[in-house]
mmCIF file of C-alpha atoms in Angstrom:
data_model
loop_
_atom_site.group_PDB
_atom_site.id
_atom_site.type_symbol
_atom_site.label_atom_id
_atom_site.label_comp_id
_atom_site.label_asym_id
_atom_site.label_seq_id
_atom_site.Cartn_x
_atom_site.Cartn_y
_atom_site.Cartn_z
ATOM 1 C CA UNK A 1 6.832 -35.903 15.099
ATOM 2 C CA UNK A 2 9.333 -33.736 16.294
ATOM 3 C CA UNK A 3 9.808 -32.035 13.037
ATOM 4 C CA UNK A 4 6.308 -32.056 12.358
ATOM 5 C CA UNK A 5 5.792 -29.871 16.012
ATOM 6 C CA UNK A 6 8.562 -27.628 14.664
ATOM 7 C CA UNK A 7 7.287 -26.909 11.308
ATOM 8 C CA UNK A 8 4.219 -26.237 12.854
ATOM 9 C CA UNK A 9 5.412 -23.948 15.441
ATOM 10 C CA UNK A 10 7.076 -21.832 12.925
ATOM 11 C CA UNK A 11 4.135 -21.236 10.646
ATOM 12 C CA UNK A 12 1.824 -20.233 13.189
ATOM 13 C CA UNK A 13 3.854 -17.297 13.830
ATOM 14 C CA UNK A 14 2.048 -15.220 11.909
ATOM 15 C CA UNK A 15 -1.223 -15.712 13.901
ATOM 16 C CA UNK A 16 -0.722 -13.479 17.215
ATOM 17 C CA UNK A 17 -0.378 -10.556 14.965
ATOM 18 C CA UNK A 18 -3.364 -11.422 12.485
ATOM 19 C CA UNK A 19 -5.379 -12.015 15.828
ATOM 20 C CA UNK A 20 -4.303 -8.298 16.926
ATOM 21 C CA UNK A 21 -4.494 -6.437 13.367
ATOM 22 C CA UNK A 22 -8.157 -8.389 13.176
ATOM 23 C CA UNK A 23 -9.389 -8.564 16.209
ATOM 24 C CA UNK A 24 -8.688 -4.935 17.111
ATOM 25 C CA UNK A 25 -10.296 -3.918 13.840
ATOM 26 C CA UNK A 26 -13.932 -3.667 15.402
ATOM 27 C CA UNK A 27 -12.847 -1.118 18.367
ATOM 28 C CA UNK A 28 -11.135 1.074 15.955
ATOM 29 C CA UNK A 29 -14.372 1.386 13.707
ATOM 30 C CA UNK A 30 -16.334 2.121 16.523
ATOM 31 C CA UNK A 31 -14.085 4.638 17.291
ATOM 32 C CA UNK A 32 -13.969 5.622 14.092
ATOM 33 C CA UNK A 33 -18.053 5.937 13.502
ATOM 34 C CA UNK A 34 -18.651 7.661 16.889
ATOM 35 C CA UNK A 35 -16.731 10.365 15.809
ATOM 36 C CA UNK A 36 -18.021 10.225 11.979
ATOM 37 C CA UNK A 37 -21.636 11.117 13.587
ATOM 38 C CA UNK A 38 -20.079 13.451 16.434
ATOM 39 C CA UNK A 39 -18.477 15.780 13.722
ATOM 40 C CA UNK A 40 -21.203 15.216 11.247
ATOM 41 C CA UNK A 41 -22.513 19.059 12.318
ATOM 42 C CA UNK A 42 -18.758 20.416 12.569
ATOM 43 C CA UNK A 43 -16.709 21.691 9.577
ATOM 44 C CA UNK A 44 -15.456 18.971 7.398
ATOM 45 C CA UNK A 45 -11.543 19.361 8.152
ATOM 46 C CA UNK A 46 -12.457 18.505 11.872
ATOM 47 C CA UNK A 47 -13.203 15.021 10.992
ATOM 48 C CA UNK A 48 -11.036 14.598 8.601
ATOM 49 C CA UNK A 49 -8.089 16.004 10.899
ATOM 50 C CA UNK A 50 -8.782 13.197 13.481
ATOM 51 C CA UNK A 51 -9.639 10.588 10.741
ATOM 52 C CA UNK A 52 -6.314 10.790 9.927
ATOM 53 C CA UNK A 53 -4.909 10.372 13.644
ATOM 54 C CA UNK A 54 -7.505 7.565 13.754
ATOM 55 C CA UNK A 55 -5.655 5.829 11.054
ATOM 56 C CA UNK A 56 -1.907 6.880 11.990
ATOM 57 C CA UNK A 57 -2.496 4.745 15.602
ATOM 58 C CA UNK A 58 -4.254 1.559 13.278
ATOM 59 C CA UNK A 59 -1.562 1.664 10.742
ATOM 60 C CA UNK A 60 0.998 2.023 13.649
ATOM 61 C CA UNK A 61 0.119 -0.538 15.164
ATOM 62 C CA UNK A 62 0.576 -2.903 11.877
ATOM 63 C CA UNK A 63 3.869 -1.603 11.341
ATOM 64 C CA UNK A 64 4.927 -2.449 14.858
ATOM 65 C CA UNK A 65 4.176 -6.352 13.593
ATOM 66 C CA UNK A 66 5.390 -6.186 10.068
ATOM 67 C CA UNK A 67 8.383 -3.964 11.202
ATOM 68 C CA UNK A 68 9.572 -4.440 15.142
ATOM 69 C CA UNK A 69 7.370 -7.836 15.466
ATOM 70 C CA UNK A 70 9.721 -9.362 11.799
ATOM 71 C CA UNK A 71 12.944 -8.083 12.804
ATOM 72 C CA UNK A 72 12.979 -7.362 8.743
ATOM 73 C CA UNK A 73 15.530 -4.655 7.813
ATOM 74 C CA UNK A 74 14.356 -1.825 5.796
ATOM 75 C CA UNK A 75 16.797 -0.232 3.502
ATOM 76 C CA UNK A 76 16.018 3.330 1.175
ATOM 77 C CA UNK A 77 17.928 4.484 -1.286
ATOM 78 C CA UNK A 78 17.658 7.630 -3.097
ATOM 79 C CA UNK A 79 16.780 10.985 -0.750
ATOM 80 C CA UNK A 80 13.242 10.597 1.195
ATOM 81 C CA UNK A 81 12.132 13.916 1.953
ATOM 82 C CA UNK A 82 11.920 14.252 6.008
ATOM 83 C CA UNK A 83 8.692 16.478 5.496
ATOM 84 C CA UNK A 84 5.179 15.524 4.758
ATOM 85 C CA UNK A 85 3.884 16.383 0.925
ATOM 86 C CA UNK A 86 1.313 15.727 -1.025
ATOM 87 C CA UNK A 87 2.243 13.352 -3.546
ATOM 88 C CA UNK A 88 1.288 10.420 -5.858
ATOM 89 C CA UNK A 89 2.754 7.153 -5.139
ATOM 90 C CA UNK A 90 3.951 5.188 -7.852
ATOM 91 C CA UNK A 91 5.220 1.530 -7.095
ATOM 92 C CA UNK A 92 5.582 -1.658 -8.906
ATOM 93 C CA UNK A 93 3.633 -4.367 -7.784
ATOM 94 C CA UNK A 94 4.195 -8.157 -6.314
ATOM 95 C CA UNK A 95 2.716 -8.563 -3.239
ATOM 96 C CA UNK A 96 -0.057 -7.354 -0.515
ATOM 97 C CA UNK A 97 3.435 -6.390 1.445
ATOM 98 C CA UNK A 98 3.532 -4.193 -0.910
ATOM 99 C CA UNK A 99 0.481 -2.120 0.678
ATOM 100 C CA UNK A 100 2.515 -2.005 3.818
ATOM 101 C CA UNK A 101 5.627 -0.560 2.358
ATOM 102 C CA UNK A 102 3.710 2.304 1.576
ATOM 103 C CA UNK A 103 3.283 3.222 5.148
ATOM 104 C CA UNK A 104 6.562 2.278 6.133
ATOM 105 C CA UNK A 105 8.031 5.577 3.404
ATOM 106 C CA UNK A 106 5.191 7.496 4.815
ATOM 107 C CA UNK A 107 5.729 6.931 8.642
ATOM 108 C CA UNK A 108 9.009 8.036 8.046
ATOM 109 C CA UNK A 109 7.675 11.527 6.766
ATOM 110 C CA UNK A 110 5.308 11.956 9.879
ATOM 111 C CA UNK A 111 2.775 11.440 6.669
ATOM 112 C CA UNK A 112 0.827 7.802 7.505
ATOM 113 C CA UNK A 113 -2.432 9.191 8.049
ATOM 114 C CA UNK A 114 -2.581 10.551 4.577
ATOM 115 C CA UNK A 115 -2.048 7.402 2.851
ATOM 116 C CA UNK A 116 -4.978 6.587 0.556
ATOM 117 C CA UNK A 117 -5.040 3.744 -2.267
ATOM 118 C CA UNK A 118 -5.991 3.069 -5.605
ATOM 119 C CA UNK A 119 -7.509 -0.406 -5.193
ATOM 120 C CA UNK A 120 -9.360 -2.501 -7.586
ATOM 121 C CA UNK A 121 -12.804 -3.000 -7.387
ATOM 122 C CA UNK A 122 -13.022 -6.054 -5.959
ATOM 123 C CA UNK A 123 -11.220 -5.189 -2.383
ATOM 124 C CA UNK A 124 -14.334 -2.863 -1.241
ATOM 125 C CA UNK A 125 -15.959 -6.243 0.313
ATOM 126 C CA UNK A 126 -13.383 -7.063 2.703
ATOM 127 C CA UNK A 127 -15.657 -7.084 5.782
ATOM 128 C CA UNK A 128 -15.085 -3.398 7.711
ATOM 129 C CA UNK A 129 -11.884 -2.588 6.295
ATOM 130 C CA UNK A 130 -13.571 -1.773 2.568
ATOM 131 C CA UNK A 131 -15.783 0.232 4.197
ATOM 132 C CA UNK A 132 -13.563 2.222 6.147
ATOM 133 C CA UNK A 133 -11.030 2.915 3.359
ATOM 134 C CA UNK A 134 -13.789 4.392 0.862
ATOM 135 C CA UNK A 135 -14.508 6.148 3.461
ATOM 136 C CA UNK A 136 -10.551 7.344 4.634
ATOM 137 C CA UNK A 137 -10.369 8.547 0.677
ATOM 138 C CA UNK A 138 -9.536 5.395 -1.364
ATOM 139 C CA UNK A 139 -10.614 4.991 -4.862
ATOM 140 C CA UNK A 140 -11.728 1.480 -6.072
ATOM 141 C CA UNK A 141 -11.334 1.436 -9.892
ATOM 142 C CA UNK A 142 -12.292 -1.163 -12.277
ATOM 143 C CA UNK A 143 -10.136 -2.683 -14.877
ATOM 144 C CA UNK A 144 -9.422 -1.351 -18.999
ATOM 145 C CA UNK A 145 -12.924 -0.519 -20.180
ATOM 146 C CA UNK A 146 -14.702 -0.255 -16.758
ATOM 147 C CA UNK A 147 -12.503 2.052 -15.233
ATOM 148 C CA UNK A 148 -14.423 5.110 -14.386
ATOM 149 C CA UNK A 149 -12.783 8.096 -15.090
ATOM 150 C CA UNK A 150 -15.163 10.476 -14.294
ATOM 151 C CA UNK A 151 -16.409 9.151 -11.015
ATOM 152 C CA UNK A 152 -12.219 9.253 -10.334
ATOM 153 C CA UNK A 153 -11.486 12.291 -10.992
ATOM 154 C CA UNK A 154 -14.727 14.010 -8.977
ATOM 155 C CA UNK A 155 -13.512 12.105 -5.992
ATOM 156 C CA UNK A 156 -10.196 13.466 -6.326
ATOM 157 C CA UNK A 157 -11.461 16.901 -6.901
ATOM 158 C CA UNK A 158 -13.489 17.049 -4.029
ATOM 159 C CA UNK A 159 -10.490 15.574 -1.991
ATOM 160 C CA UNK A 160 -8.235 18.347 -3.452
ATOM 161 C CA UNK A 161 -11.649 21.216 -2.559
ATOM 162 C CA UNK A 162 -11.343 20.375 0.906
ATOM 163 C CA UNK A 163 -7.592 20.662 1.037
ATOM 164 C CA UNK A 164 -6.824 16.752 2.256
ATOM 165 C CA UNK A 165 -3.409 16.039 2.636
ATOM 166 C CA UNK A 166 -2.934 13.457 0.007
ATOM 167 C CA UNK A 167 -0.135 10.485 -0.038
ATOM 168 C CA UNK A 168 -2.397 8.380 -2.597
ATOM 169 C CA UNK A 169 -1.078 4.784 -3.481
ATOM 170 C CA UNK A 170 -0.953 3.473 -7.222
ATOM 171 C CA UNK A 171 0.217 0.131 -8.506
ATOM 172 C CA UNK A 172 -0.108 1.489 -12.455
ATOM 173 C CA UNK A 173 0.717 -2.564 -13.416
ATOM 174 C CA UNK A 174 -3.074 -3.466 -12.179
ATOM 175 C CA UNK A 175 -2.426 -6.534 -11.568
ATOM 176 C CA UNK A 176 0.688 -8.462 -9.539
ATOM 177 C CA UNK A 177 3.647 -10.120 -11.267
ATOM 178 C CA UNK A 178 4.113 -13.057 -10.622
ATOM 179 C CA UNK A 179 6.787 -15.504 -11.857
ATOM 180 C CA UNK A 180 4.662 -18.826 -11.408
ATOM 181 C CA UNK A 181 2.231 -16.906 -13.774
ATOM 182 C CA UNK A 182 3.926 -17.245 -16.775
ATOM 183 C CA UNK A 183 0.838 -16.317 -18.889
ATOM 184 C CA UNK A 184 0.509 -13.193 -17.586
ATOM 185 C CA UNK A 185 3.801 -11.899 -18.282
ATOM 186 C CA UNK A 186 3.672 -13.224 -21.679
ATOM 187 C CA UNK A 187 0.781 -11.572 -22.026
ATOM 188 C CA UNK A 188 2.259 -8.243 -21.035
ATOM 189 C CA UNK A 189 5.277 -8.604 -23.165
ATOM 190 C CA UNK A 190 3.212 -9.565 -26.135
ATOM 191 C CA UNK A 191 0.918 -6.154 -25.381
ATOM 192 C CA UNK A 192 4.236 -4.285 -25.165
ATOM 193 C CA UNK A 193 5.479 -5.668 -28.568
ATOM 194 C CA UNK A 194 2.655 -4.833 -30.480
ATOM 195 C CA UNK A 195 2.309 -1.141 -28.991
ATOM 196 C CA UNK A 196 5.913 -0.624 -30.070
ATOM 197 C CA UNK A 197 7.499 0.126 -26.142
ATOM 198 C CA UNK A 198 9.850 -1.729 -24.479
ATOM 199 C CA UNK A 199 9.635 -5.302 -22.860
ATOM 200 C CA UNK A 200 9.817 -5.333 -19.346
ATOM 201 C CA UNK A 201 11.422 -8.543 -17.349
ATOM 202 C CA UNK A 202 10.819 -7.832 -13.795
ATOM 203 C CA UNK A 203 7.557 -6.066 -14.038
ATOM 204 C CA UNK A 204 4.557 -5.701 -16.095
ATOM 205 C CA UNK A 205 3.811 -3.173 -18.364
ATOM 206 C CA UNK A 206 1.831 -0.510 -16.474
ATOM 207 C CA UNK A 207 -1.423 1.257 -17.931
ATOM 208 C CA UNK A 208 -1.958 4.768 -17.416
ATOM 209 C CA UNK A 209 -5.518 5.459 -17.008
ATOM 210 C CA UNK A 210 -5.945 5.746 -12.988
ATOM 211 C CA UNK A 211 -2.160 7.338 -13.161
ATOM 212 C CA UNK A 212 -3.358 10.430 -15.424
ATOM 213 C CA UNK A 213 -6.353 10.737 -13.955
ATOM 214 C CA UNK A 214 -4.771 11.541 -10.326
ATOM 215 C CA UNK A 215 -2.250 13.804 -11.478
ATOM 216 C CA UNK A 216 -4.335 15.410 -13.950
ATOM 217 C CA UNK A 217 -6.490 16.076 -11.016
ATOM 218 C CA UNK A 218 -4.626 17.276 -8.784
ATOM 219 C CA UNK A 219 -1.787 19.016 -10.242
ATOM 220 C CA UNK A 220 -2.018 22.044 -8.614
ATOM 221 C CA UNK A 221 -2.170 20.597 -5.569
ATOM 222 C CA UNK A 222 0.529 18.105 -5.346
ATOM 223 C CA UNK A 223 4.287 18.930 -4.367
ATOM 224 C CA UNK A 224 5.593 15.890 -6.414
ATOM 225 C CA UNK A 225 5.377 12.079 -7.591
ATOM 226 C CA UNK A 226 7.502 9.678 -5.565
ATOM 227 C CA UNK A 227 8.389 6.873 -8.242
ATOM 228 C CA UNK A 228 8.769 3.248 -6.071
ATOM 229 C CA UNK A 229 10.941 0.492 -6.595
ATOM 230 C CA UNK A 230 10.592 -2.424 -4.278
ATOM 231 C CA UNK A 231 12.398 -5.793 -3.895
ATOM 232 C CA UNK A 232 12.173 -8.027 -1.109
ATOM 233 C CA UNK A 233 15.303 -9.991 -0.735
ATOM 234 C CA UNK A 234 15.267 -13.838 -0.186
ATOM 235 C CA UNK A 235 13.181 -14.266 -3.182
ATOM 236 C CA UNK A 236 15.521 -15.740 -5.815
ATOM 237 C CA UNK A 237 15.522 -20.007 -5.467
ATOM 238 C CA UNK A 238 18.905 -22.389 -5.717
ATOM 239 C CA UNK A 239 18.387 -21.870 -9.459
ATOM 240 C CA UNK A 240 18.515 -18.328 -9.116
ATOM 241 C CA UNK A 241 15.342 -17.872 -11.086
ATOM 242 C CA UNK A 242 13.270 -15.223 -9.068
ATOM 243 C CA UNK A 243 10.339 -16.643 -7.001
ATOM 244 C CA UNK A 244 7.161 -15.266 -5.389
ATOM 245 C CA UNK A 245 7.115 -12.274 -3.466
ATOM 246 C CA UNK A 246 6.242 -12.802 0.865
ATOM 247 C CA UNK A 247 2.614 -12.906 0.788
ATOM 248 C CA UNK A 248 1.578 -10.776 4.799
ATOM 249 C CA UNK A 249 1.149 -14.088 6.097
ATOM 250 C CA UNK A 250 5.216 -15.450 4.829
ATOM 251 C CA UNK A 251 6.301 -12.148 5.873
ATOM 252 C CA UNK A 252 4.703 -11.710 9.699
ATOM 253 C CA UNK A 253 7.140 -15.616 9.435
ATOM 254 C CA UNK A 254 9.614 -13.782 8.747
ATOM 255 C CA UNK A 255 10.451 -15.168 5.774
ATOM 256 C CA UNK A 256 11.862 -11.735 4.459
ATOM 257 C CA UNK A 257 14.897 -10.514 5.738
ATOM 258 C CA UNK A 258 15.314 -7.039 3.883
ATOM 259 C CA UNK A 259 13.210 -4.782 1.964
ATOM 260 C CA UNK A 260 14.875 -2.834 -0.390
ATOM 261 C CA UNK A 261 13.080 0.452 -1.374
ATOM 262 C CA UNK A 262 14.419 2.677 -4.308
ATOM 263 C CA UNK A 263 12.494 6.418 -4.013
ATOM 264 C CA UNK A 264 13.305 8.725 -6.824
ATOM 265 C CA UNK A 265 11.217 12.263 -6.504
ATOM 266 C CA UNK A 266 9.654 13.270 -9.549
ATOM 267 C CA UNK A 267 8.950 17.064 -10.447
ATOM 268 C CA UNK A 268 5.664 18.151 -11.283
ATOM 269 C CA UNK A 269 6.973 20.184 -14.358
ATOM 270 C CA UNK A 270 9.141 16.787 -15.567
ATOM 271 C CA UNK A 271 5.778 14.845 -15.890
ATOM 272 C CA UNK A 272 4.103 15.268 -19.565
ATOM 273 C CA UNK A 273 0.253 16.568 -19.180
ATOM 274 C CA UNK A 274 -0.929 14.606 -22.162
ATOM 275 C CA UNK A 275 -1.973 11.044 -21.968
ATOM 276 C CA UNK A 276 -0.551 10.213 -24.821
ATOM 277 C CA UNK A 277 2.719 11.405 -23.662
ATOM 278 C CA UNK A 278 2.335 10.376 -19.998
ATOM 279 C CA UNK A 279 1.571 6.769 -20.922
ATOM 280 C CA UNK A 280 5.309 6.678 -22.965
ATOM 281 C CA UNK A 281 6.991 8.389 -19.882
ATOM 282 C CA UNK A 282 5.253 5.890 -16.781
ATOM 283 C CA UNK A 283 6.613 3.130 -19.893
ATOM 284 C CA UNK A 284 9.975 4.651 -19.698
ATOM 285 C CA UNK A 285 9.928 4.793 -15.350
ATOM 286 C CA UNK A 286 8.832 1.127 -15.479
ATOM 287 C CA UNK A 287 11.754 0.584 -17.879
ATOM 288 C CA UNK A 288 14.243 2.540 -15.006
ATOM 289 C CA UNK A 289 12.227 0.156 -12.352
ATOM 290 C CA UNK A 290 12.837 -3.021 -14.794
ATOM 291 C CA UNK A 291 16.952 -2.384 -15.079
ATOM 292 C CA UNK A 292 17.020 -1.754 -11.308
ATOM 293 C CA UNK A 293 15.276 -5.292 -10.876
ATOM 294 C CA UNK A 294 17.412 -6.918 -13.023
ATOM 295 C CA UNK A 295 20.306 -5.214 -11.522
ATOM 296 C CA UNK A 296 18.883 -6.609 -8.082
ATOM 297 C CA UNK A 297 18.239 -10.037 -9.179
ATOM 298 C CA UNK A 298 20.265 -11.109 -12.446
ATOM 299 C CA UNK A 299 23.296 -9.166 -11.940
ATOM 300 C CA UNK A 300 26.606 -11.070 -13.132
ATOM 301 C CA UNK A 301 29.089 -9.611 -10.273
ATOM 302 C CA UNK A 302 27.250 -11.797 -7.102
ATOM 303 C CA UNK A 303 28.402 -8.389 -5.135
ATOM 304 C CA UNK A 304 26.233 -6.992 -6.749
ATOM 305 C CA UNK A 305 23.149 -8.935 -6.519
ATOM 306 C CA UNK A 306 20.526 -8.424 -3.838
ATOM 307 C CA UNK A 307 20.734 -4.315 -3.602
ATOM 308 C CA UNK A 308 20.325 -1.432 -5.827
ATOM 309 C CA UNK A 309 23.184 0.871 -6.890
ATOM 310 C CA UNK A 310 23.724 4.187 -5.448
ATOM 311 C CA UNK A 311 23.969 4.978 -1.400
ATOM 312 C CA UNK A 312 21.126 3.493 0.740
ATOM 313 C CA UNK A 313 20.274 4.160 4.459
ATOM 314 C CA UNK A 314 19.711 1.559 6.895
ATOM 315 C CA UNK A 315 16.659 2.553 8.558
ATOM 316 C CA UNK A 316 15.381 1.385 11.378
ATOM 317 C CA UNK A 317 11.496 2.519 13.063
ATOM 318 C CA UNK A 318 11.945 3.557 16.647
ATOM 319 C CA UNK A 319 9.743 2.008 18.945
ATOM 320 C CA UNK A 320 8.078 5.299 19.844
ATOM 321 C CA UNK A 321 6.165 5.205 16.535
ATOM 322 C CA UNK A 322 4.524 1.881 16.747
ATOM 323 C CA UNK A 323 4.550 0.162 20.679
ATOM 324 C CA UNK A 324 1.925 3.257 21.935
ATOM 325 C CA UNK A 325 -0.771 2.353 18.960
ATOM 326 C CA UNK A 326 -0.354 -1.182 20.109
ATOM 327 C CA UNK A 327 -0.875 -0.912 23.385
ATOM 328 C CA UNK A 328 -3.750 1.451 23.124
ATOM 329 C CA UNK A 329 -5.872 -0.224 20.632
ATOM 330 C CA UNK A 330 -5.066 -3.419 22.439
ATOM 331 C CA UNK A 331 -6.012 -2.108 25.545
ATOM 332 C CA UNK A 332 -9.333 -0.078 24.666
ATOM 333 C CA UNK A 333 -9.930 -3.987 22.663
ATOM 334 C CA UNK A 334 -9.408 -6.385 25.930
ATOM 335 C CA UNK A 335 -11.216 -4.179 28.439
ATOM 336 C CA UNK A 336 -14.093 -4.266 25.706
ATOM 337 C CA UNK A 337 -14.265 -8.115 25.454
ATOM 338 C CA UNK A 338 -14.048 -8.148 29.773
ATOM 339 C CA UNK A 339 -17.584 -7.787 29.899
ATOM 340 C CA UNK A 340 -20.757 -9.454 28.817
ATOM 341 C CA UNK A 341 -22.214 -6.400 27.321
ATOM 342 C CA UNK A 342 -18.738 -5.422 25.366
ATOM 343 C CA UNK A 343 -18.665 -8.328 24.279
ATOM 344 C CA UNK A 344 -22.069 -8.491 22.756
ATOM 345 C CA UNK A 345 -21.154 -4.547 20.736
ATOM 346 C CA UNK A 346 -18.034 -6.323 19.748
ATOM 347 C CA UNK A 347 -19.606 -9.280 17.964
ATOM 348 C CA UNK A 348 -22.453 -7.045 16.628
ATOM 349 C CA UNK A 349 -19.707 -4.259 15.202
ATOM 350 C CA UNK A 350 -18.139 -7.229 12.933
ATOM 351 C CA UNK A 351 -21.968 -7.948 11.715
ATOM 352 C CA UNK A 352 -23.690 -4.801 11.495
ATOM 353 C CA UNK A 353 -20.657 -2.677 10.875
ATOM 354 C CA UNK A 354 -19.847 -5.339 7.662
ATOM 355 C CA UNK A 355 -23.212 -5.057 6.182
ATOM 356 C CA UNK A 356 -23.543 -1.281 6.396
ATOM 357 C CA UNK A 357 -20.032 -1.643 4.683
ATOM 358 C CA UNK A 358 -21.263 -3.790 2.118
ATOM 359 C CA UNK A 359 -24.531 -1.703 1.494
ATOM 360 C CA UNK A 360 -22.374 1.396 1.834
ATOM 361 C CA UNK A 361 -20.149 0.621 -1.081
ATOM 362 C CA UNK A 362 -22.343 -1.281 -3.054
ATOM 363 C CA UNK A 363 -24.436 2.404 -3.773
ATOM 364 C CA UNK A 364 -21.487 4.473 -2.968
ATOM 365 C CA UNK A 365 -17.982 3.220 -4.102
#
């Protein structure tokens, strides 16, 4: 019984921070859509400008729980530039953590308002949130011969017109590997094989469609491509066969107790224009990725398991950058559910506000 108390105890620590992230959700979008019709008559950088604060205190306020709330440490290797650019992000792919370590880079550049994603189609229902990131400048794409280049690239183009800064998230693997889905990874070997490139272990073999597109798009406008390696430690079993990544809800458990995040900048000028060409170089970057991984988790010396080689920098988020958001969004969210009427606009935010979404992205996105 005891045990049983314990074991429950423990897994329900991920639920004060869902309630927050959640619950705050419908103050911040209508936040978000009084200003959308306020600056509706004003120049379109002025909404975007604030837009983008709008989204630093949300996204702030998650990393406060997945960061400060976790205890996890967070440790970078390779040289993170201290300024802001516009960039694409390249990362492998396990995890919806992996969503999150996106902002935790960028929040260290001053730069987490300008994080966009890449996100398959099927994410634009999530009640409010799909909405809202169509709307903050993500791209939902569909899969091999749905993907819609066109409608990609105009989106980027006009994103690129009206000068937003631009930190936009791609996972090229589409899909997440995962070791307890063995066909999948067979699948991607077998694709590799036959298309003459390298097998990959550790990660699946990316496609280059969405990839091209965005730098195609916009490369005179980006400063560089940040290429992503991620591994979360604590994910290797007694076997030391590698298991599933934290899913948010393991992590906010704190069942991770280090990220490791390997940047390496990428020149403009180094990147081939062609597709033909670029597909063989993002190979060859997922084949850097892959010995890195195997480095991390397959390594012979056990000094050197669980890290990647080179120099790497403890770093830690001061409480400055997330405790503020919390507080604020917390507060504007309690003193709205005090009353009767507050709480009637909160309950009919979460209704109306998801099926305008849903409308909204079923004509537009």
């Amino acid at each position: 019984m005891l045990l049983s108390l314990v074991l429950h105890t423990y897994s329900m620590r991920y639920v004060l921070p869902a309630a927050v992230m959640m619950g705050t959700a419908p103050t911040y979008v209508l936040a978000w859509g009084a200003w959308r019709l306020l600056s509706a008559l004003l120049p379109a950088r002025f909404y975007r400008e604030l837009d983008d604060r709008f989204y630093t205190i949300y996204q702030s306020m998650v990393l406060f729980f997945f960061e400060r709330y976790t205890g996890v440490q967070i440790i970078i290797y390779g040289d993170l530039p201290k300024n802001k650019e516009n960039v694409v992000y390249l990362s492998n792919h396990q995890c919806t953590v992996d969503w999150i370590v996106a902002d935790m880079l960028a929040v260290r550049q001053n730069a987490l308002g300008h994080v966009r994603y890449v996100l398959k189609d099927g994410l634009k229902w999530l009640p409010l949130y799909g909405w809202y990131f169509s709307q903050h400048g993500g791209i939902y794409v569909k899969r091999s011969a749905r993907f819609n280049e066109k409608e990609m690239r105009n989106k980027l183009q006009a994103q690129v017109k009206a000068e937003t800064p631009m930190y936009l998230v791609i996972f090229p693997e589409g899909t997440r590997y995962n070791p307890e889905m063995p066909k999948v990874i067979a699948d991607s070997q077998l694709f590799a094989d036959k298309e003459g490139l390298a097998v990959l272990k550790h990660v699946l073999t990316p496609r280059v469609k969405a990839t091209h597109v965005a730098i195609d798009s916009m490369k005179n406008y980006l400063d560089a491509v940040y290429d992503v390696t991620v591994a979360y430690e604590g994910t290797v079993d007694h076997k030391g066969q590698r298991k599933v990544a934290p899913s948010m809800t393991e992590f906010l458990c704190k069942e991770c107790p280090k990220v490791h995040i390997y940047l390496d900048r990428i020149e403009l000028k180094d990147i081939p224009e062609e597709q033909m060409y670029m597909r063989r170089w993002l190979h060859e970057r997922f084949e850097i990725k892959d010995k890195l991984l195997i480095e991390f988790y397959d390594a012979k010396d056990s000094q050197r398991r669980n890290r990647f080689p080179g120099k790497c920098v403890h770093s830690k988020l001061s409480l400055k950058k997330t405790l503020p958001s919390l507080l604020f969004l917390g507060g504007l969210t309690a003193s709205m559910l005090l009353t009767e009427s507050g709480r009637k606009l909160y309950v009919k935010t979460w209704i109306y506000g998801t099926l305008i979404g849903y409308l909204w992205v079923s004509v537009k996105a």
